[in-house]
Coordinates of C-alpha atoms in Angstrom, one line a residue:
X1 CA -10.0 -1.3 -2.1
X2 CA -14.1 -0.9 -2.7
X3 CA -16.3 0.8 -5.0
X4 CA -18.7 3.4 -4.3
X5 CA -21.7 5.0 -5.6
X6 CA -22.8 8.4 -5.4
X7 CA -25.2 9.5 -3.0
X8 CA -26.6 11.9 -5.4
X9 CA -27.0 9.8 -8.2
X10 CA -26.0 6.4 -7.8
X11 CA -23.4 6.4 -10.0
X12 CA -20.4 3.7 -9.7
X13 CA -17.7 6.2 -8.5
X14 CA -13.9 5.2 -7.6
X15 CA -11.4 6.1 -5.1
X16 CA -9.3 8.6 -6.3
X17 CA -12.4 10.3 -8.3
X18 CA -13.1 14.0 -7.2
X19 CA -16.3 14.6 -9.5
X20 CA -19.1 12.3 -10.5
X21 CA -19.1 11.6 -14.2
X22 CA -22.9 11.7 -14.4
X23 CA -24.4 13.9 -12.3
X24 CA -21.4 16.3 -11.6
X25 CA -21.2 16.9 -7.9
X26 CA -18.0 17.4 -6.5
X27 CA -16.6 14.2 -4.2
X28 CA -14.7 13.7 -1.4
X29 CA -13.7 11.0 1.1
X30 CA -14.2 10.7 4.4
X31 CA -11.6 9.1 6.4
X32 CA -13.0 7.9 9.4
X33 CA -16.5 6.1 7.3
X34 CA -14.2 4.7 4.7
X35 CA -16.4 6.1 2.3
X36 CA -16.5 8.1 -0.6
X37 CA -19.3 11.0 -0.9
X38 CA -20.9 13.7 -2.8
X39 CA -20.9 16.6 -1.0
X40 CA -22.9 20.1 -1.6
X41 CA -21.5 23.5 -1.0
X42 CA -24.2 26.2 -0.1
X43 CA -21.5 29.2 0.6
X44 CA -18.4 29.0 -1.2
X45 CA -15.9 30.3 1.5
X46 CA -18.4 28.1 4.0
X47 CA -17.7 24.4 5.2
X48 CA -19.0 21.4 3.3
X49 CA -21.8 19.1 3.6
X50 CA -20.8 15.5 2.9
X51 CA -24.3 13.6 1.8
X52 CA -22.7 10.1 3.1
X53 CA -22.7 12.2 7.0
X54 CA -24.6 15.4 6.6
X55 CA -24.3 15.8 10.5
X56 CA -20.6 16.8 10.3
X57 CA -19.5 20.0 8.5
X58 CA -16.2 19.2 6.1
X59 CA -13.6 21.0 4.9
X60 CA -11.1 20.3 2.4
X61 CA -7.2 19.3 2.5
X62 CA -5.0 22.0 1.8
X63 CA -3.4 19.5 -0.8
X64 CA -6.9 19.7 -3.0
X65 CA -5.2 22.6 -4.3
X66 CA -2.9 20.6 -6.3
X67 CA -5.1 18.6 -7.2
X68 CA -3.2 15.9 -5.1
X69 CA -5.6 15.2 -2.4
X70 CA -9.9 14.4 -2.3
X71 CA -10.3 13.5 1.7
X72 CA -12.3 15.6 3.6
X73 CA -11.5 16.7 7.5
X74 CA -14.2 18.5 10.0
X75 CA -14.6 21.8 9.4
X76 CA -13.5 22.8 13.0
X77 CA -9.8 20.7 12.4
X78 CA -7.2 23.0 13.5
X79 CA -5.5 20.6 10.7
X80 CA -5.4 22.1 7.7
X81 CA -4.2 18.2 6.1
X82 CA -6.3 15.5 6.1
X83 CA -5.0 11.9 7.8
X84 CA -3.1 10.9 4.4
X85 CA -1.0 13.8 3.7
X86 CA -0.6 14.7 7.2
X87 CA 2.1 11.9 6.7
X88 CA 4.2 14.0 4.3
X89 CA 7.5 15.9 5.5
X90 CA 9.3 16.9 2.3
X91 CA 8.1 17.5 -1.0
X92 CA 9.8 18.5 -4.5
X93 CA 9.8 21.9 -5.6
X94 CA 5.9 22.1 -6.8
X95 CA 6.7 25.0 -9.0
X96 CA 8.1 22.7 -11.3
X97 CA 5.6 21.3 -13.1
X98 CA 6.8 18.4 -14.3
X99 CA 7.5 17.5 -10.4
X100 CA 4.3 18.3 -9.4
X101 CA 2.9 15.9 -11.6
X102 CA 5.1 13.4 -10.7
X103 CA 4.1 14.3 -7.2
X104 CA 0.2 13.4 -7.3
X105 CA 0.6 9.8 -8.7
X106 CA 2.6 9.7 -5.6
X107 CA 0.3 11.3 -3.4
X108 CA -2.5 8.9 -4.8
X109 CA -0.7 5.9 -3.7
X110 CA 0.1 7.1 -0.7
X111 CA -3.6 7.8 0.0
X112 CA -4.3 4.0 -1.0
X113 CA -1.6 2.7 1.3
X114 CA -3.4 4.8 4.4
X115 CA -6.5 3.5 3.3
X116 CA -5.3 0.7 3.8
X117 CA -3.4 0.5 7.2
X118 CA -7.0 2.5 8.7
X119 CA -8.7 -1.1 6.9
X120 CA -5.9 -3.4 8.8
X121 CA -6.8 -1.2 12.2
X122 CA -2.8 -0.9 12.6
X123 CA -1.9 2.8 14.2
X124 CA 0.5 5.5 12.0
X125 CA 0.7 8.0 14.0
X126 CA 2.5 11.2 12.3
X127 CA 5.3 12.9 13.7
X128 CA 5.8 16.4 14.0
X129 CA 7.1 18.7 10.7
X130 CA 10.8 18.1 12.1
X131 CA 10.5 14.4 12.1
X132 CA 12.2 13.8 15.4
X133 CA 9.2 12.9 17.1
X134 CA 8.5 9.3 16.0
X135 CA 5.8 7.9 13.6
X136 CA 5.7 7.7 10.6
X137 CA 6.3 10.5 7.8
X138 CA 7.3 9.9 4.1
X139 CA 10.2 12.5 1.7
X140 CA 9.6 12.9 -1.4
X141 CA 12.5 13.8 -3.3
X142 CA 13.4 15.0 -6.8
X143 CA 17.2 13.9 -8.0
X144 CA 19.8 16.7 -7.7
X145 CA 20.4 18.8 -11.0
X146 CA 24.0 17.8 -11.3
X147 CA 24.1 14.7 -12.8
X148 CA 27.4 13.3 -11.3
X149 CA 25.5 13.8 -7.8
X150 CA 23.8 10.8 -5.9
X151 CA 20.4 9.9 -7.0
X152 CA 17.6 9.7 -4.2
X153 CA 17.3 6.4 -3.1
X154 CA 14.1 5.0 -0.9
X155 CA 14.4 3.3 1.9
X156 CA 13.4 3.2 5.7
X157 CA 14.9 5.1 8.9
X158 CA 12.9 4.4 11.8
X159 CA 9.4 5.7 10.3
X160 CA 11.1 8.2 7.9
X161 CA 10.5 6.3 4.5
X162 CA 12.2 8.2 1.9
X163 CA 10.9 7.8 -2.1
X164 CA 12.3 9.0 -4.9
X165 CA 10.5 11.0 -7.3
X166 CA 12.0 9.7 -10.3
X167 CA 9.8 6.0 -9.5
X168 CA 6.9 8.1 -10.6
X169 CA 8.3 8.5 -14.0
X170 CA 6.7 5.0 -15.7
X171 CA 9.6 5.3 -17.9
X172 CA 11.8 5.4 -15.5
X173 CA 10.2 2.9 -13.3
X174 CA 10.3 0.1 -16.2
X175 CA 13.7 0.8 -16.4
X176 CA 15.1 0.3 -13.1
X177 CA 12.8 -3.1 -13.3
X178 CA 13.9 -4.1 -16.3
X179 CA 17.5 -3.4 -14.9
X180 CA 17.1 -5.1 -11.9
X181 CA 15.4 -7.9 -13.0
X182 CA 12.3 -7.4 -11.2
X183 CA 8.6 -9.3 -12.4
X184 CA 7.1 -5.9 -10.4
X185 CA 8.0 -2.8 -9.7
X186 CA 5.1 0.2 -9.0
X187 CA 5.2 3.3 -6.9
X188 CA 2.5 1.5 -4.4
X189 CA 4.8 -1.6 -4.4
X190 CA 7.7 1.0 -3.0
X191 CA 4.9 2.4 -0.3
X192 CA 3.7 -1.0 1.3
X193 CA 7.5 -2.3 1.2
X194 CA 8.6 0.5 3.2
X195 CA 6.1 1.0 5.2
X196 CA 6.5 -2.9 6.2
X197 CA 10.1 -1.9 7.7
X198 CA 8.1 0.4 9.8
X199 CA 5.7 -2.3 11.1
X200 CA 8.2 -4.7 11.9
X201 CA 9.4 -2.3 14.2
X202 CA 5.9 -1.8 15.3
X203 CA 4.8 -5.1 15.6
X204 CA 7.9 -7.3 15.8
X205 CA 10.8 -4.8 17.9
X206 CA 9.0 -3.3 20.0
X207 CA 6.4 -5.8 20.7
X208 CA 8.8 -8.2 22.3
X209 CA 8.5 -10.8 19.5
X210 CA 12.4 -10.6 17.6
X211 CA 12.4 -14.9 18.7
X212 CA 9.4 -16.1 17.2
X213 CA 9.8 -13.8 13.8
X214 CA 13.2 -14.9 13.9
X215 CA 12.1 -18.6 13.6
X216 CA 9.6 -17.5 10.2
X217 CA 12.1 -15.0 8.5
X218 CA 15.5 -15.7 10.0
X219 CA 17.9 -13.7 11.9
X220 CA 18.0 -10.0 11.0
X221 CA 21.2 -9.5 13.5
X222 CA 23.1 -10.8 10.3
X223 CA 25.0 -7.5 8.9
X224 CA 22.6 -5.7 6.3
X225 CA 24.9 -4.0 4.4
X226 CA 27.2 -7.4 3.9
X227 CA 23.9 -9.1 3.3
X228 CA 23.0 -7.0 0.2
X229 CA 26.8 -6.6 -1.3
X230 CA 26.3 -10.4 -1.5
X231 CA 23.2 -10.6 -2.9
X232 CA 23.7 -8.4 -5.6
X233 CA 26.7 -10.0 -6.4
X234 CA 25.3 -13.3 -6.9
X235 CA 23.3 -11.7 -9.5
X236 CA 19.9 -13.7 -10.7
X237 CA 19.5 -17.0 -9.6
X238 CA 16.5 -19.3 -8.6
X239 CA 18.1 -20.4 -4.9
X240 CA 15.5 -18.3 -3.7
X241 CA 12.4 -20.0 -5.3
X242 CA 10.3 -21.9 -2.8
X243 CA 11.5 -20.3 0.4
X244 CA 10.5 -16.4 -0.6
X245 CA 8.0 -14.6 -2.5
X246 CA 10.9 -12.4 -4.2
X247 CA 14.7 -12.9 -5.5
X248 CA 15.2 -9.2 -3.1
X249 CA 13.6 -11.0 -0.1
X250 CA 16.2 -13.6 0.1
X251 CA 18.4 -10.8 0.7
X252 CA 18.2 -10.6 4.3
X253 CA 15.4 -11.2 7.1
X254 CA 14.3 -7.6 7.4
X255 CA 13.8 -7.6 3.4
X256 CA 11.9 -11.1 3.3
X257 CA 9.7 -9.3 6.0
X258 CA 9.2 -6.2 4.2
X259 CA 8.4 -8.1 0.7
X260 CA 6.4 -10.2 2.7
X261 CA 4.6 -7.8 4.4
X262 CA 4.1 -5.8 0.7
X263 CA 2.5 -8.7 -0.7
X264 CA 0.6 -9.4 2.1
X265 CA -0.7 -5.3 1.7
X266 CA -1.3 -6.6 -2.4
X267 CA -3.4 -9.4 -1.2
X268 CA -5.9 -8.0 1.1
X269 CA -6.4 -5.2 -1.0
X270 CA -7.1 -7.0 -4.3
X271 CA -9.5 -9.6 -2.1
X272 CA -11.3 -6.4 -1.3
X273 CA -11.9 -5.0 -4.5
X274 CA -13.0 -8.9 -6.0
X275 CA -15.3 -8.9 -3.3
X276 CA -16.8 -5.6 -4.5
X277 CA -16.8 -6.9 -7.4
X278 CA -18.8 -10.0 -6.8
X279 CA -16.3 -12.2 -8.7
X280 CA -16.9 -15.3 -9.1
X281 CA -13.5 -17.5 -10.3
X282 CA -14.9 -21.0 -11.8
X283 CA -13.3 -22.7 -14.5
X284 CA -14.5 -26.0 -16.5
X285 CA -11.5 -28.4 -15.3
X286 CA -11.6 -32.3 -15.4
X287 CA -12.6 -34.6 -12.5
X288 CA -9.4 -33.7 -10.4
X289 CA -9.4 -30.0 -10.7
X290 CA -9.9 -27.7 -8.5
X291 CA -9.7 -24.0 -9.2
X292 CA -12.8 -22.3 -7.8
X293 CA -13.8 -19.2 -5.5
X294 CA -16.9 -16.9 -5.1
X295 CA -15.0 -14.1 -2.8
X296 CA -17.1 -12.6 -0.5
X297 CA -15.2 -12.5 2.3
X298 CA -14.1 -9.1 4.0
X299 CA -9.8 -10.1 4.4
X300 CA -9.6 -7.3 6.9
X301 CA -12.1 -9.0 9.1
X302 CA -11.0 -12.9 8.6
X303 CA -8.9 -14.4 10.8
X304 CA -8.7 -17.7 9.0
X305 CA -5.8 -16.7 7.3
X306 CA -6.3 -20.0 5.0
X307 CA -9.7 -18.9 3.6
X308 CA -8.0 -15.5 2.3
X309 CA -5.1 -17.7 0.2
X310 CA -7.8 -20.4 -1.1
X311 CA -9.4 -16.5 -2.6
X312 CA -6.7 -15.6 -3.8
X313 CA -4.6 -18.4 -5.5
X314 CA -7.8 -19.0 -8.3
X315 CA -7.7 -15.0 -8.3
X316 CA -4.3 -14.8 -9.6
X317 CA -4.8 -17.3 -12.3
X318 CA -7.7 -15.8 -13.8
X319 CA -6.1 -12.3 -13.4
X320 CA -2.7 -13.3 -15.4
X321 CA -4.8 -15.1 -17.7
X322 CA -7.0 -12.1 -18.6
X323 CA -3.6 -10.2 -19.2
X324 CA -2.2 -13.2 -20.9
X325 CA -5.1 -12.4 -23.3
X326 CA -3.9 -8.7 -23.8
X327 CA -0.3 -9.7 -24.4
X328 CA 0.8 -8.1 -21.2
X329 CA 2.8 -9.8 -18.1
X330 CA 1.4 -11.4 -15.6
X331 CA -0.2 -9.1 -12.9
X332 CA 0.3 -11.3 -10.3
X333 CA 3.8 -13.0 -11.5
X334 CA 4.9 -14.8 -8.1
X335 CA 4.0 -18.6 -6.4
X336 CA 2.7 -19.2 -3.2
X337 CA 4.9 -21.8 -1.7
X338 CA 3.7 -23.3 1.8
X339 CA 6.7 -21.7 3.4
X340 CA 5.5 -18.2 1.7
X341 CA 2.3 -18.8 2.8
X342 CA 3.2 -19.8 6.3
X343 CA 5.5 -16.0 5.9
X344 CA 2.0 -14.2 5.3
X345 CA 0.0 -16.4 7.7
X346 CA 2.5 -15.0 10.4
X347 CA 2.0 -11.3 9.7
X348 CA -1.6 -11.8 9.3
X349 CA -1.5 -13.1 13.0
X350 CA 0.9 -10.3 14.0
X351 CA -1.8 -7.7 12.4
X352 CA -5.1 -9.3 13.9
X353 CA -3.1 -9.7 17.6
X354 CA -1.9 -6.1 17.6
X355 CA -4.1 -3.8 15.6
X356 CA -5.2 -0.7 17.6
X357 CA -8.8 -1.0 19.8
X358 CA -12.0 -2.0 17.5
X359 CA -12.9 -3.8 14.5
X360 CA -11.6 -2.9 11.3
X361 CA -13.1 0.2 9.8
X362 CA -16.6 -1.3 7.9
X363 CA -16.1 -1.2 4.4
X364 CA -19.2 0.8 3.6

């Protein structure tokens, strides 16, 4: 993720912001420029012009009227969603209140996740509304009334990700992590998870490739469900440490892949915002340290996979230092191990190889 300033004003404005704090004018992104803009509205039932590409007459999503959505599609769309929510197939009752709440922190980091994926060049095509078509569409589900009944549970069927509402509860979210064990746990950790199921059938399945992924992240032909019956009842151990980014991702190769993939999402997308950012990372150490980085790199556009993990590692540790400082955990509370690294080196490979036609979207 970026920053951006207003083209009206000049004023440092954020992703998800859908007025700007200092001069007023109403915002709105625009998918295809990566870019957030001012935009000015001269009839009120007419379309809207979007400073950042005046040329091009915008229109709203039809999920700005919950106040869950700020992208902008042409005015002549016969879409009435833009590219983010067009992913959506089910929703909770939104005459709830309380689930519609819920509902927007979802819907904002689901809109950071497609940000994302249109920054890595990958495809998501959306299937139709009865999600038989292929692609990749998202539920979002509120747990049944009856309490003795099945709670929604997220997870991944062939580009339908389901996610249950109750993760956007941050009570309820630090419970199941405290329950589980878990060092992280956030709704956009559920998203880029998921949605790395879904690539590895993109990328690994049906690209021919099951061998060679095979040889980074084992075999997934291994039974699933017997894989995670004995991992959970193992219960926590540290066999894991060294070989995985996660206790879950030494569950079974497609869950090494997906946390893999996740924090391979996490990484790009925090390098991007640094980089925005300007940071500098440069501590006083002795003669034989070395913890330094001035990120300016784009990690979309790198291919040097090694040059985004010598940004990041000095990142981390002045990140979970800062919140070390605030008497919070770590924000970044995992290690790189060279056979984790070599894990993320091979997606990042996988995602510069088979990304769709052109350069990743410019950043500006």
């Amino acid at each position: 993720m970026k920053l951006f300033a207003c083209q009206n004003c000049g004023n440092l404005l954020h992703f998800e912001n859908t007025k700007c704090e200092q001069c007023a004018a109403p915002l709105g992104f625009l998918p295809e420029r990566a870019t957030l803009s001012a935009f000015t509205c001269d009839d009120p039932t007419g379309p809207l012009t979007a400073l950042a590409d005046p040329a091009t007459p915008r229109k709203a999503c039809a999920n700005a009227g919950y106040d869950a959505c700020n992208w902008l599609l042409p005015a002549d769309s016969d879409e009435q969603y833009c590219t983010a929510c067009r992913h959506n197939h089910l929703a909770p009752d939104l005459s709830i209140t309380a689930n519609l709440l819920l509902w927007r922190k979802m819907q904002f980091a689901q809109h950071r996740l497609i940000y994302s994926l249109d920054r890595m060049s990958l495809p998501h095509p959306h299937r139709e509304r009865d999600a038989t078509s292929g692609g990749l569409v998202f539920d979002v589900l509120a747990d049944p009334e009856d309490p003795n009944a099945p709670r929604v549970l997220t997870g991944h069927d062939e580009g339908l990700i389901t996610l249950a509402l109750a993760e956007a509860d941050d009570a309820e979210r630090e419970r199941r992590r405290t329950s589980m064990g878990e060092p992280y746990r956030t709704l956009l950790g559920h998203y880029r998870h998921e949605v790395g199921h879904y690539y590895w059938n993109v990328l690994v399945r049906d690209a021919g490739r099951l061998d060679e992924c095979r040889a980074v992240f084992g075999d997934e032909r291994l039974d699933y469900g017997e894989a995670l019956k004995a991992h959970y009842a193992r219960g926590p151990n540290d066999d894991w440490r060294g070989l995985h980014i996660s206790h879950y991702a030494a569950a079974h190769a497609w869950e090494d892949w997906a946390e893999s993939w996740a924090h391979y999402m996490h990484i790009q997308d925090s390098l991007e915002m640094a980089a925005a950012f300007g940071l500098d990372v440069k501590p006083r150490l002795d003669a034989t340290g070395d913890l330094t980085a001035r990120v300016r790199l784009d990690p979309y556009a790198q291919k040097d996979y090694d040059k985004i993990i010598d940004a990041w590692t000095p990142v981390t540790i002045a990140m979970n230092s800062m919140n070390r400082c605030m008497g919070t955990p770590d924000l970044y509370p995992f290690v790189m191990s060279d056979a984790v690294v070599g894990k993320l080196r091979y997606v990042h490979k996988l995602v510069m190889e088979q990304a769709k036609p052109g350069a990743a979207r410019k950043a500006a």
